[in-house]
Coordinates of C-alpha atoms in Angstrom, one line a residue:
Chain A
M1 CA 0.0 0.0 0.0
K2 CA 2.8 2.3 0.9
F3 CA 4.0 2.9 -2.6
L4 CA 0.9 2.1 -4.6
A5 CA -0.7 5.5 -4.4
P6 CA 2.3 7.6 -5.6
V7 CA 2.8 5.1 -8.4
R8 CA -0.8 5.3 -9.4
I9 CA -0.7 9.1 -9.4
A10 CA 2.4 9.0 -11.5
L11 CA 0.7 6.8 -14.0
F12 CA -2.3 9.1 -14.1
A13 CA -0.1 12.1 -14.5
L14 CA 1.7 10.5 -17.4
A15 CA -1.5 9.4 -19.1
A16 CA -2.9 12.9 -18.8
L17 CA 0.4 14.3 -20.1
G18 CA 0.1 12.0 -23.1
L19 CA -3.4 13.1 -23.8
A20 CA -2.5 16.7 -23.5
S21 CA 0.4 16.4 -26.0
T22 CA -1.6 14.6 -28.6
A23 CA -4.4 17.1 -28.2
A24 CA -2.0 19.7 -29.5
R25 CA -2.6 20.1 -33.1
A26 CA -3.1 23.2 -35.3
H27 CA -4.7 24.4 -38.4
P28 CA -2.6 26.2 -40.9
H29 CA -2.1 29.9 -40.4
V30 CA -0.3 30.4 -43.7
W31 CA -1.4 29.5 -47.2
V32 CA 0.9 29.2 -50.1
T33 CA 0.0 29.0 -53.8
L34 CA 2.7 27.1 -55.6
N35 CA 4.4 27.7 -58.9
S36 CA 7.3 25.5 -59.8
E37 CA 9.7 25.1 -62.7
L38 CA 12.1 22.3 -63.4
V39 CA 15.5 23.5 -64.6
F40 CA 17.7 21.2 -66.7
G41 CA 21.4 21.1 -67.0
S42 CA 23.4 21.0 -70.2
D43 CA 23.4 17.2 -70.0
G44 CA 19.7 17.1 -70.3
T45 CA 19.0 16.0 -66.7
V46 CA 17.1 17.9 -64.0
A47 CA 19.5 20.2 -62.2
A48 CA 17.3 22.3 -60.0
V49 CA 13.8 23.2 -59.0
R50 CA 12.8 26.8 -59.3
H51 CA 10.0 27.7 -56.9
A52 CA 7.8 30.8 -56.8
W53 CA 5.5 30.6 -53.8
T54 CA 2.8 33.2 -53.3
F55 CA 1.6 33.8 -49.7
D56 CA -1.9 34.6 -48.6
E57 CA -2.6 38.3 -48.0
M58 CA -2.9 38.1 -44.2
F59 CA 0.5 36.5 -43.8
S60 CA 1.9 38.9 -46.3
A61 CA 0.7 41.8 -44.3
F62 CA 2.1 40.4 -41.1
A63 CA 5.5 39.5 -42.6
T64 CA 6.0 42.9 -44.1
Q65 CA 4.8 44.9 -41.1
G66 CA 7.3 47.7 -40.5
L67 CA 9.4 46.9 -43.6
D68 CA 8.2 49.8 -45.8
K69 CA 11.2 51.9 -44.8
D70 CA 10.6 54.7 -47.2
N71 CA 6.8 54.8 -46.5
D72 CA 5.8 54.8 -50.1
G73 CA 3.3 52.1 -49.6
K74 CA 5.2 49.8 -51.8
L75 CA 7.7 47.1 -50.9
S76 CA 10.8 47.1 -53.0
R77 CA 13.0 44.0 -53.4
E78 CA 15.6 45.8 -51.3
E79 CA 13.2 46.4 -48.4
L80 CA 12.3 42.7 -48.5
K81 CA 15.8 41.4 -48.8
E82 CA 16.4 40.5 -45.2
L83 CA 13.0 38.8 -45.0
A84 CA 13.8 36.6 -48.0
E85 CA 17.0 35.6 -46.3
V86 CA 15.2 34.6 -43.1
N87 CA 12.6 32.7 -45.1
V88 CA 15.0 30.5 -47.1
T89 CA 17.2 30.0 -44.0
S90 CA 14.2 28.9 -41.9
L91 CA 13.0 26.6 -44.7
E92 CA 16.1 24.5 -44.6
E93 CA 15.0 22.8 -41.4
F94 CA 11.8 21.7 -43.3
N95 CA 13.7 20.5 -46.3
Y96 CA 11.9 23.3 -48.3
F97 CA 8.7 21.3 -48.1
S98 CA 10.0 19.6 -51.2
A99 CA 10.6 15.8 -51.2
A100 CA 12.1 14.6 -54.5
K101 CA 12.7 11.1 -55.8
N102 CA 14.7 10.1 -58.7
A103 CA 14.6 6.5 -60.1
G104 CA 13.2 5.4 -56.8
K105 CA 15.8 7.1 -54.6
D106 CA 15.5 10.2 -52.4
V107 CA 17.1 13.3 -53.8
A108 CA 18.9 15.8 -51.7
F109 CA 18.9 19.5 -52.3
D110 CA 21.6 22.0 -51.9
K111 CA 21.2 25.3 -50.2
P112 CA 18.8 27.6 -52.2
K113 CA 20.2 30.2 -54.6
D114 CA 18.7 33.1 -56.5
Y115 CA 16.2 33.9 -53.8
W116 CA 14.2 37.1 -53.4
L117 CA 10.8 38.3 -52.3
E118 CA 8.5 40.2 -54.6
A119 CA 5.4 42.2 -53.5
D120 CA 2.5 42.8 -55.9
K121 CA 0.4 45.9 -55.9
D122 CA -1.6 44.7 -52.9
N123 CA 1.7 43.9 -51.2
V124 CA 1.0 40.1 -51.5
L125 CA 4.4 38.4 -51.3
T126 CA 5.9 35.8 -53.6
L127 CA 9.1 34.0 -52.5
H128 CA 11.3 33.0 -55.4
F129 CA 14.1 30.5 -54.8
T130 CA 16.0 27.9 -56.7
L131 CA 16.9 24.5 -55.2
P132 CA 19.8 22.8 -56.9
L133 CA 20.1 19.1 -56.8
K134 CA 23.0 17.9 -54.8
A135 CA 23.9 15.0 -57.0
K136 CA 23.3 14.6 -60.7
A137 CA 19.9 13.2 -61.6
E138 CA 19.7 9.8 -63.2
K139 CA 17.5 8.6 -66.0
G140 CA 14.1 7.5 -64.9
E141 CA 11.2 9.0 -63.3
F142 CA 11.7 12.2 -61.3
T143 CA 9.0 13.3 -58.8
I144 CA 8.7 16.1 -56.3
D145 CA 6.1 16.2 -53.5
V146 CA 5.5 19.6 -52.1
Y147 CA 3.8 19.6 -48.8
D148 CA 4.1 20.4 -45.1
P149 CA 4.0 17.1 -43.2
T150 CA 2.9 19.0 -40.1
F151 CA 0.2 20.9 -41.9
F152 CA 1.1 24.2 -40.4
V153 CA 1.5 25.7 -43.9
D154 CA -1.1 24.9 -46.5
L155 CA 0.7 24.6 -49.8
S156 CA -1.1 24.0 -53.0
F157 CA -1.0 24.5 -56.8
A158 CA -3.6 26.7 -58.2
D159 CA -6.0 25.0 -60.6
G160 CA -4.6 24.5 -64.0
T161 CA -1.1 25.1 -63.0
V162 CA 1.5 24.0 -65.5
V163 CA 5.0 23.2 -64.4
K164 CA 7.4 24.7 -66.9
L165 CA 10.5 23.0 -68.1
D166 CA 13.5 25.1 -68.6
G167 CA 16.0 23.7 -71.1
A168 CA 14.5 20.2 -71.2
P169 CA 15.4 17.8 -73.9
A170 CA 12.7 16.9 -76.4
G171 CA 10.3 14.2 -75.2
C172 CA 10.1 15.4 -71.6
A173 CA 6.8 16.3 -70.0
A174 CA 5.9 17.2 -66.4
E175 CA 2.5 16.4 -64.9
V176 CA 1.0 18.1 -61.9
K177 CA -1.2 16.2 -59.6
K178 CA -3.0 18.0 -56.9
P179 CA -3.9 15.8 -53.9
Q180 CA -7.3 14.1 -54.3
S181 CA -8.9 15.9 -51.5
Q182 CA -7.1 19.2 -51.9
G183 CA -9.9 21.0 -53.6
T184 CA -12.3 20.0 -50.9
A185 CA -9.9 20.0 -48.0
Q186 CA -11.2 23.3 -46.6
T187 CA -14.8 22.3 -46.7
N188 CA -15.2 18.6 -46.7
L189 CA -12.7 16.7 -44.7
S190 CA -15.0 13.8 -43.9
E191 CA -14.3 11.6 -41.0
S192 CA -14.2 8.6 -43.2
F193 CA -11.5 10.1 -45.3
F194 CA -9.3 10.6 -42.2
N195 CA -10.2 7.2 -40.7
S196 CA -9.1 5.6 -43.9
L197 CA -5.6 6.9 -43.5
S198 CA -3.6 4.2 -41.9
A199 CA -1.9 5.0 -38.6
S200 CA 1.5 4.9 -40.2
S201 CA 0.7 7.0 -43.2
Q202 CA 2.1 10.4 -43.2
F203 CA -0.8 12.7 -42.9
G204 CA 0.7 15.7 -44.8
S205 CA 1.8 13.6 -47.8
Q206 CA -1.9 12.9 -48.4
F207 CA -2.0 16.6 -49.3
A208 CA 1.2 16.5 -51.4
N209 CA 1.2 18.3 -54.6
R210 CA 3.1 16.0 -56.9
I211 CA 5.1 16.9 -59.9
T212 CA 6.1 14.0 -62.1
L213 CA 8.6 14.3 -64.8
R214 CA 8.8 11.7 -67.5
C215 CA 11.3 11.8 -70.4
K216 CA 11.0 9.6 -73.4
Chain B
M1 CA 2.0 12.1 11.9
G2 CA 4.4 10.2 9.8
L3 CA 4.4 12.9 7.2
R4 CA 7.8 14.4 7.0
Q5 CA 9.0 17.0 4.6
P6 CA 11.6 14.7 3.1
R7 CA 8.9 12.3 2.0
R8 CA 6.9 15.0 0.4
I9 CA 10.0 16.3 -1.4
A10 CA 10.9 12.8 -2.6
L11 CA 7.4 12.3 -3.9
T12 CA 7.4 15.6 -5.6
L13 CA 10.8 15.1 -7.2
A14 CA 10.0 11.5 -8.3
L15 CA 6.9 12.7 -10.1
I16 CA 8.7 15.6 -11.8
G17 CA 11.5 13.2 -12.8
L18 CA 9.0 10.8 -14.3
G19 CA 7.4 13.6 -16.2
V20 CA 10.7 15.0 -17.6
A21 CA 11.9 11.5 -18.5
S22 CA 8.7 10.9 -20.5
L23 CA 9.3 14.1 -22.3
G24 CA 12.7 13.0 -23.4
A25 CA 11.3 10.0 -25.0
L26 CA 8.7 12.0 -26.9
A27 CA 10.6 14.5 -28.6
F28 CA 11.8 16.4 -31.4
A29 CA 11.2 20.0 -31.6
Q30 CA 11.3 21.9 -34.8
G31 CA 11.8 25.5 -35.6
S32 CA 9.6 27.3 -38.0
P33 CA 9.4 27.3 -41.8
F34 CA 9.3 30.7 -43.4
G35 CA 10.1 31.6 -40.0
V36 CA 6.5 30.5 -39.9
G37 CA 4.1 28.5 -37.6
P38 CA 5.8 25.1 -37.3
T39 CA 6.0 21.8 -35.6
S40 CA 4.7 18.5 -34.8
A41 CA 1.0 18.2 -35.4
P42 CA 0.1 14.6 -35.1
A43 CA -2.1 13.1 -37.8
P44 CA -5.6 14.4 -37.2
S45 CA -8.4 12.0 -37.4
G46 CA -12.1 11.9 -37.0
I47 CA -13.6 14.8 -35.1
G48 CA -10.2 16.3 -34.6
A49 CA -9.8 16.6 -38.4
W50 CA -13.2 18.1 -38.7
I51 CA -12.4 20.8 -36.1
L52 CA -9.1 21.4 -37.8
A53 CA -10.7 21.9 -41.2
E54 CA -13.4 24.2 -39.7
Q55 CA -10.7 26.3 -38.1
A56 CA -8.8 26.6 -41.3
R57 CA -12.0 27.5 -43.1
F58 CA -13.0 30.2 -40.7
F59 CA -9.5 31.6 -40.5
R60 CA -9.3 31.8 -44.2
A61 CA -12.7 33.5 -44.4
L62 CA -11.5 36.2 -41.9
S63 CA -9.1 37.5 -44.5
A64 CA -11.8 38.1 -47.1
A65 CA -14.2 39.5 -44.4
I66 CA -11.6 42.1 -43.4
R67 CA -11.3 43.2 -47.0
E68 CA -15.0 43.6 -47.2
A69 CA -15.2 45.5 -43.9
K70 CA -12.6 47.9 -45.3
A71 CA -14.7 48.5 -48.4
D72 CA -18.0 48.7 -46.5
G73 CA -18.1 49.4 -42.8
S74 CA -21.3 47.5 -42.2
A75 CA -19.6 44.3 -43.3
A76 CA -17.7 44.6 -40.1
Y77 CA -20.6 42.8 -38.3
G78 CA -20.0 39.8 -40.5
L79 CA -16.4 39.9 -39.5
F80 CA -17.2 40.0 -35.8
W81 CA -19.6 37.0 -36.2
L82 CA -16.9 35.1 -38.1
S83 CA -14.3 36.0 -35.5
F84 CA -16.6 34.7 -32.8
L85 CA -17.1 31.4 -34.6
Y86 CA -13.4 31.1 -35.2
G87 CA -12.8 31.7 -31.5
I88 CA -15.1 28.8 -30.7
F89 CA -13.5 26.4 -33.1
H90 CA -10.0 27.5 -32.5
A91 CA -10.1 26.9 -28.8
A92 CA -11.6 23.4 -29.5
G93 CA -8.5 22.5 -31.5
P94 CA -5.0 23.5 -30.5
G95 CA -4.0 26.0 -27.9
H96 CA -2.5 25.4 -24.6
G97 CA -5.0 27.6 -22.7
K98 CA -7.8 25.1 -22.2
A99 CA -5.4 22.4 -21.1
V100 CA -3.7 24.5 -18.5
I101 CA -7.0 25.9 -17.2
S102 CA -8.6 22.5 -17.0
A103 CA -5.6 21.0 -15.2
Y104 CA -5.5 24.0 -12.8
L105 CA -9.2 23.5 -12.1
L106 CA -8.6 19.9 -11.2
A107 CA -5.9 20.9 -8.9
D108 CA -7.5 23.7 -7.0
G109 CA -10.8 24.3 -5.4
S110 CA -13.0 24.2 -8.4
T111 CA -16.6 24.7 -8.9
I112 CA -18.4 25.2 -12.2
P113 CA -18.9 28.9 -11.8
R114 CA -15.3 29.4 -11.0
G115 CA -14.3 27.4 -14.0
I116 CA -16.4 29.5 -16.2
L117 CA -15.1 32.7 -14.7
L118 CA -11.5 31.7 -15.1
S119 CA -12.0 30.6 -18.7
A120 CA -13.5 33.9 -19.5
L121 CA -10.8 35.8 -17.7
A122 CA -8.0 33.9 -19.5
A123 CA -9.6 34.6 -22.9
L124 CA -10.0 38.3 -22.1
V125 CA -6.4 38.6 -20.9
Q126 CA -5.3 36.8 -24.1
A127 CA -7.2 39.3 -26.3
L128 CA -5.8 42.2 -24.3
T129 CA -2.2 40.9 -24.7
A130 CA -2.6 40.6 -28.5
I131 CA -4.1 44.1 -28.7
A132 CA -1.4 45.6 -26.5
L133 CA 1.3 43.9 -28.4
V134 CA 0.2 44.9 -31.8
G135 CA -0.9 48.3 -30.5
I136 CA 2.4 49.1 -29.0
A137 CA 4.8 47.3 -31.2
A138 CA 3.2 47.9 -34.6
V139 CA 1.0 50.9 -34.3
L140 CA 3.2 53.0 -32.0
L141 CA 6.7 51.8 -32.7
G142 CA 6.4 50.6 -36.3
A143 CA 8.1 47.4 -35.3
T144 CA 8.7 44.6 -37.8
A145 CA 7.1 41.2 -37.7
R146 CA 10.4 39.8 -36.5
A147 CA 10.4 42.2 -33.6
M148 CA 6.9 41.2 -32.7
G149 CA 7.8 37.6 -33.0
E150 CA 10.6 38.2 -30.5
A151 CA 8.2 39.9 -28.2
V152 CA 5.8 37.0 -28.4
R153 CA 8.7 34.7 -27.6
I154 CA 9.6 36.6 -24.5
L155 CA 6.0 36.7 -23.4
E156 CA 5.8 33.0 -24.1
I157 CA 8.8 32.1 -22.0
G158 CA 7.5 34.3 -19.2
A159 CA 4.0 32.7 -19.4
F160 CA 5.2 29.2 -19.6
G161 CA 7.8 29.8 -16.8
I162 CA 5.0 31.2 -14.6
I163 CA 2.9 28.1 -15.4
I164 CA 5.7 25.8 -14.3
V165 CA 6.6 27.6 -11.1
F166 CA 2.9 27.9 -10.3
G167 CA 2.4 24.2 -10.9
V168 CA 5.3 23.3 -8.6
L169 CA 3.9 25.5 -5.8
L170 CA 0.5 24.0 -6.4
A171 CA 1.9 20.4 -6.3
W172 CA 3.7 21.2 -3.1
R173 CA 0.5 22.4 -1.4
K174 CA -1.6 19.6 -2.8
G175 CA 1.1 17.0 -2.3
G176 CA 1.1 17.8 1.4
A177 CA -2.6 17.7 1.7
F178 CA -2.7 14.5 -0.2
L179 CA -0.2 12.7 2.0
Q180 CA -1.9 14.0 5.0
A181 CA -5.3 12.7 3.8
L182 CA -3.6 9.4 3.0
A183 CA -2.1 9.1 6.4
V184 CA -5.4 10.0 8.1
W185 CA -7.3 7.4 6.1
R186 CA -4.7 4.8 6.7
S187 CA -4.5 5.3 10.4
G188 CA -8.2 5.3 10.5
S189 CA -8.6 2.0 8.6
V190 CA -5.9 0.3 10.6
A191 CA -7.3 1.3 14.0
H192 CA -11.0 0.9 13.3
D193 CA -13.6 -0.6 11.2
Q194 CA -13.6 0.9 7.8
T195 CA -17.2 1.8 7.7
H196 CA -16.8 3.7 10.9
D197 CA -15.2 6.7 9.6
H198 CA -13.2 9.3 11.3
G199 CA -14.9 12.3 10.1
H200 CA -13.5 15.6 10.8
R201 CA -10.3 15.8 9.1
H202 CA -8.9 19.2 8.5
A203 CA -6.7 18.0 5.7
H204 CA -6.9 21.2 3.9
D205 CA -3.9 23.3 3.2
H206 CA -3.6 26.5 4.9
G207 CA -0.4 27.4 3.1
H208 CA 1.8 26.3 6.0
G209 CA 3.6 23.1 5.3
H210 CA 4.2 22.6 9.0
E211 CA 0.8 23.1 10.4
Q212 CA -0.8 19.8 9.8
H213 CA -3.8 19.6 11.9
V214 CA -5.1 16.2 11.9
H215 CA -7.9 15.8 14.4
D216 CA -8.3 12.1 14.5
E217 CA -10.5 11.6 17.5
H218 CA -13.8 13.0 16.4
C219 CA -15.4 9.6 15.8
G220 CA -19.0 9.1 15.0
H221 CA -19.9 10.8 11.9
S222 CA -18.9 10.2 8.4
H223 CA -18.2 13.2 6.4
G224 CA -17.1 13.3 2.8
P225 CA -15.3 16.3 1.5
E226 CA -17.3 19.4 1.0
P227 CA -16.1 21.4 -1.9
A228 CA -16.4 24.6 0.0
E229 CA -14.3 23.2 2.8
L230 CA -11.7 21.5 0.6
A231 CA -11.4 24.2 -1.9
G232 CA -8.6 25.8 -0.1
R233 CA -8.2 29.5 0.6
G234 CA -6.8 32.0 -1.8
W235 CA -8.1 30.2 -4.9
L236 CA -9.1 33.5 -6.4
K237 CA -5.6 34.7 -6.2
R238 CA -4.3 31.5 -7.6
G239 CA -7.0 31.4 -10.2
L240 CA -6.0 34.9 -11.4
I241 CA -2.4 33.8 -11.7
A242 CA -3.4 30.8 -13.8
A243 CA -5.7 32.9 -16.0
G244 CA -3.1 35.6 -16.4
A245 CA -0.3 33.2 -17.2
V246 CA -2.5 31.5 -19.8
G247 CA -3.6 34.8 -21.3
L248 CA -0.1 36.2 -21.4
R249 CA 0.7 34.2 -24.6
P250 CA -1.3 35.9 -27.4
C251 CA -2.8 33.7 -30.1
S252 CA -1.3 33.9 -33.5
G253 CA -4.6 34.2 -35.2
A254 CA -5.4 37.4 -33.3
I255 CA -2.1 38.9 -34.1
L256 CA -2.4 38.1 -37.8
V257 CA -5.9 39.7 -37.8
L258 CA -4.7 42.8 -35.9
V259 CA -1.7 43.4 -38.2
F260 CA -3.8 42.7 -41.3
T261 CA -6.5 45.2 -40.2
L262 CA -3.8 47.7 -39.4
S263 CA -2.4 47.3 -42.9
Q264 CA -5.9 47.9 -44.2
G265 CA -6.3 51.0 -42.1
I266 CA -9.1 49.5 -40.0
F267 CA -7.2 48.6 -36.8
L268 CA -10.1 49.4 -34.5
I269 CA -12.2 46.9 -36.3
G270 CA -9.4 44.4 -35.8
V271 CA -9.5 45.2 -32.1
A272 CA -13.3 44.5 -31.9
S273 CA -12.8 41.4 -33.9
T274 CA -10.2 40.2 -31.4
F275 CA -12.7 40.6 -28.6
A276 CA -15.2 38.7 -30.6
M277 CA -12.7 35.9 -30.9
A278 CA -12.0 36.0 -27.2
A279 CA -15.8 35.6 -26.5
G280 CA -15.8 32.5 -28.7
T281 CA -12.7 31.1 -27.1
A282 CA -14.1 31.7 -23.6
I283 CA -17.2 29.7 -24.5
T284 CA -15.2 26.6 -25.6
V285 CA -12.7 26.8 -22.8
A286 CA -15.5 27.2 -20.3
A287 CA -17.2 24.2 -21.7
I288 CA -14.1 22.1 -21.4
A289 CA -13.4 23.4 -17.9
V290 CA -17.0 22.5 -16.9
L291 CA -16.4 19.0 -18.1
A292 CA -13.1 18.8 -16.1
V293 CA -14.8 20.1 -12.9
G294 CA -17.8 17.9 -13.5
A295 CA -15.6 14.8 -13.9
K296 CA -13.8 15.7 -10.7
E297 CA -17.0 16.2 -8.8
V298 CA -18.3 12.8 -10.0
A299 CA -15.1 11.1 -8.9
V300 CA -15.3 12.7 -5.5
W301 CA -18.9 11.9 -5.2
L302 CA -18.2 8.3 -6.0
A303 CA -15.5 8.2 -3.3
A304 CA -17.4 10.3 -0.8
G305 CA -19.3 7.5 0.8
R306 CA -16.1 5.9 1.8
G307 CA -15.2 8.5 4.3
G308 CA -11.5 9.2 4.5
L309 CA -11.0 7.6 1.1
G310 CA -13.1 10.3 -0.4
T311 CA -10.6 12.9 0.9
V312 CA -7.7 10.9 -0.4
A313 CA -9.3 10.7 -3.8
F314 CA -10.1 14.4 -3.9
R315 CA -6.6 15.3 -2.8
G316 CA -5.2 12.7 -5.3
I317 CA -7.0 14.3 -8.2
E318 CA -5.8 17.7 -7.1
L319 CA -2.3 16.5 -7.0
V320 CA -2.5 15.0 -10.4
G321 CA -4.0 18.2 -11.7
A322 CA -1.0 20.1 -10.3
F323 CA 1.4 17.8 -12.0
V324 CA -0.3 18.1 -15.2
V325 CA 0.0 21.9 -14.9
I326 CA 3.8 21.4 -14.4
A327 CA 4.0 19.0 -17.3
L328 CA 2.1 21.3 -19.6
G329 CA 4.4 24.2 -18.7
V330 CA 7.5 22.1 -19.4
L331 CA 6.1 20.8 -22.7
L332 CA 5.2 24.3 -23.8
L333 CA 8.4 25.9 -22.7
S334 CA 10.5 23.2 -24.5
G335 CA 8.5 23.7 -27.6
L336 CA 7.2 20.1 -27.7
M337 CA 3.7 21.2 -27.5
A338 CA 3.8 24.1 -29.9
S339 CA 0.4 23.9 -31.3
E340 CA 1.0 27.2 -33.0
R341 CA 3.6 29.8 -33.0
M342 CA 4.4 33.2 -34.1
F343 CA 6.8 33.6 -36.9
P344 CA 10.4 34.7 -36.3
V345 CA 10.0 36.4 -39.6

C-alpha cells in the first residue's frame, strides 16, 4: 500500500500528459500558392527546381509589417531582402517542403540560390528561390512532392497550374497532380477520409502536390 | 503524523522526474518554416480533423471579411460574427489555454462557476495581450514582424515559466494535503472498522507546510469532502495567476488579424474582432473546464461514501492536476507542445 498511491498518481499524470500532448494540433495559419519550374542542365537531366511561392494576403501583411522603410506604400525588393534571407534559411529545417525522388531514390537539395521576395500591388508576397540538386539526376522518373507534413502551412498548386520545363530535352513532360482531397480540403474533410488513413501514413503527404517528370 | 517533509520532497521530485523522462522519449522540436508557424502536429483523425478543417476555413474567411469590412463598414458585423465562430472552433482545437486551465481547475478548489469565470478571464487577458502587443509594437513603434515575433517569444517564455513555477507550488501544497489525507485514512482504517469513519479531518492546506492539523478523534460521523471546505483558501488569487499566465501568450490568429486590419487602415475593427474571438474562445474553454470540474465532482462523489478515502481521492485528483500543470508548462516551454507559434520572420 505504501508505494501504490504515488505510483498510481504518477501513471495518471503520465496518461494525462500523453493526452495533453496529442491534443495539441493546429490548423494552418499560412497559405501558399505554388508555382514551380524544373531547370535542366546542359546534359539534359534535372539540375534544379525553381519555386515561386505566393503567400496569402494576411500572412503577407504580417510578414511585411514595418518593412516599408521609405513609407511609399510599396515594398521594394531591397526592403524585402532581409525577410527573404530569413525565409529561405528557416525553410532548410523543413527541407523546403520539397521531397524529391529520382529513379526510386530520395534526392537531396543543396542550399537555395537566387532567392528574393517580390510584392505585388496589394503587397502580397511571392518568394522566389531555386533549389539545386546535390547529385546529378539519373535517368528514370523524377518526382517532387511539395507539402508540409505538419500541416502548419497549406501549400497547393492553383487549378490549371502547368510546371514549366527550362532547357528540357525533347520528349520530356511534367505532370502536376494535386492531392485528391485538396480541392475539398477546406470544406469537406470527412471523417471517413481521415479514418481511412492508416496510422502509419504520413498525414501531410496525403496533401502533397506531386510533380512527375517523364522523359522519353 | 508520519508525514515528514523529506517524503513529500521525494514524492514531488519523483513525479517531476518521471514527467521529464517521458518528455525526453517524446521529442523532437522543430523551428519554424518561413520563420512560420511550425511543428509537430500529429495526424488528425475523426472529429479532430473536422475541427481542424473548420478552423482553417474560418480563419481563411477572416481575411476576405476584413477586406469587405474595409470597403463597406457595415460588413464589419459579418467579420465579428466570423471571429466569434473562429474563437469557438480555434479553442476546441489547438491552444494550450484550455489544457492548463482544466488542469488547474482539477488541482485547485474548483466549482463550475469558478471554471467559467477563469476561462472567460483567460480569454479576455489573451485578447488584451494581443491588442497591447500589436498596438504598442506595430502601431506606435512601427516594429517589424520579426520584432513582434521576438516579443511574443519573450511573453511565451514568461507565461510558460510562470505556469511551471505555479504548478510546482500547487503540487507542493496539494502533495502535502494528499499525503496527510492518505495518512489519516490509513491510520483510520488500521485502527478501526472501515465503515466507521473518522470524520472531521482538517486536511486542507492553509499554506503552511508545517501546520498539519489532523484531528483524529472525532469519531462518530462520516463526512465526505465538501467542496467549500476543501477548496482551499486563496483560490481566487491562484485562479487569477493561472488565467493571467495562460492569457499572457497571445494567439497567432489574433495577431495576424490585428496586423492585417492595421495594414488595411481599420485597426479598431481588428480590435473589436479580437474581442469577438475571445468571446468565442471563452465559451469553448469554459465548456471544457466545466467537463473537467464535473468529472472531478463525479469522482469525488463516488468516493465520498467511503469516508477518508473520499478525501484521499479528492486530494489525489488535485495533486494529479497540479502535476499536469507542471507537465504542460514544461512541454510548452520546451516547444514540444507548440500547437501554434508566431513567426520569427
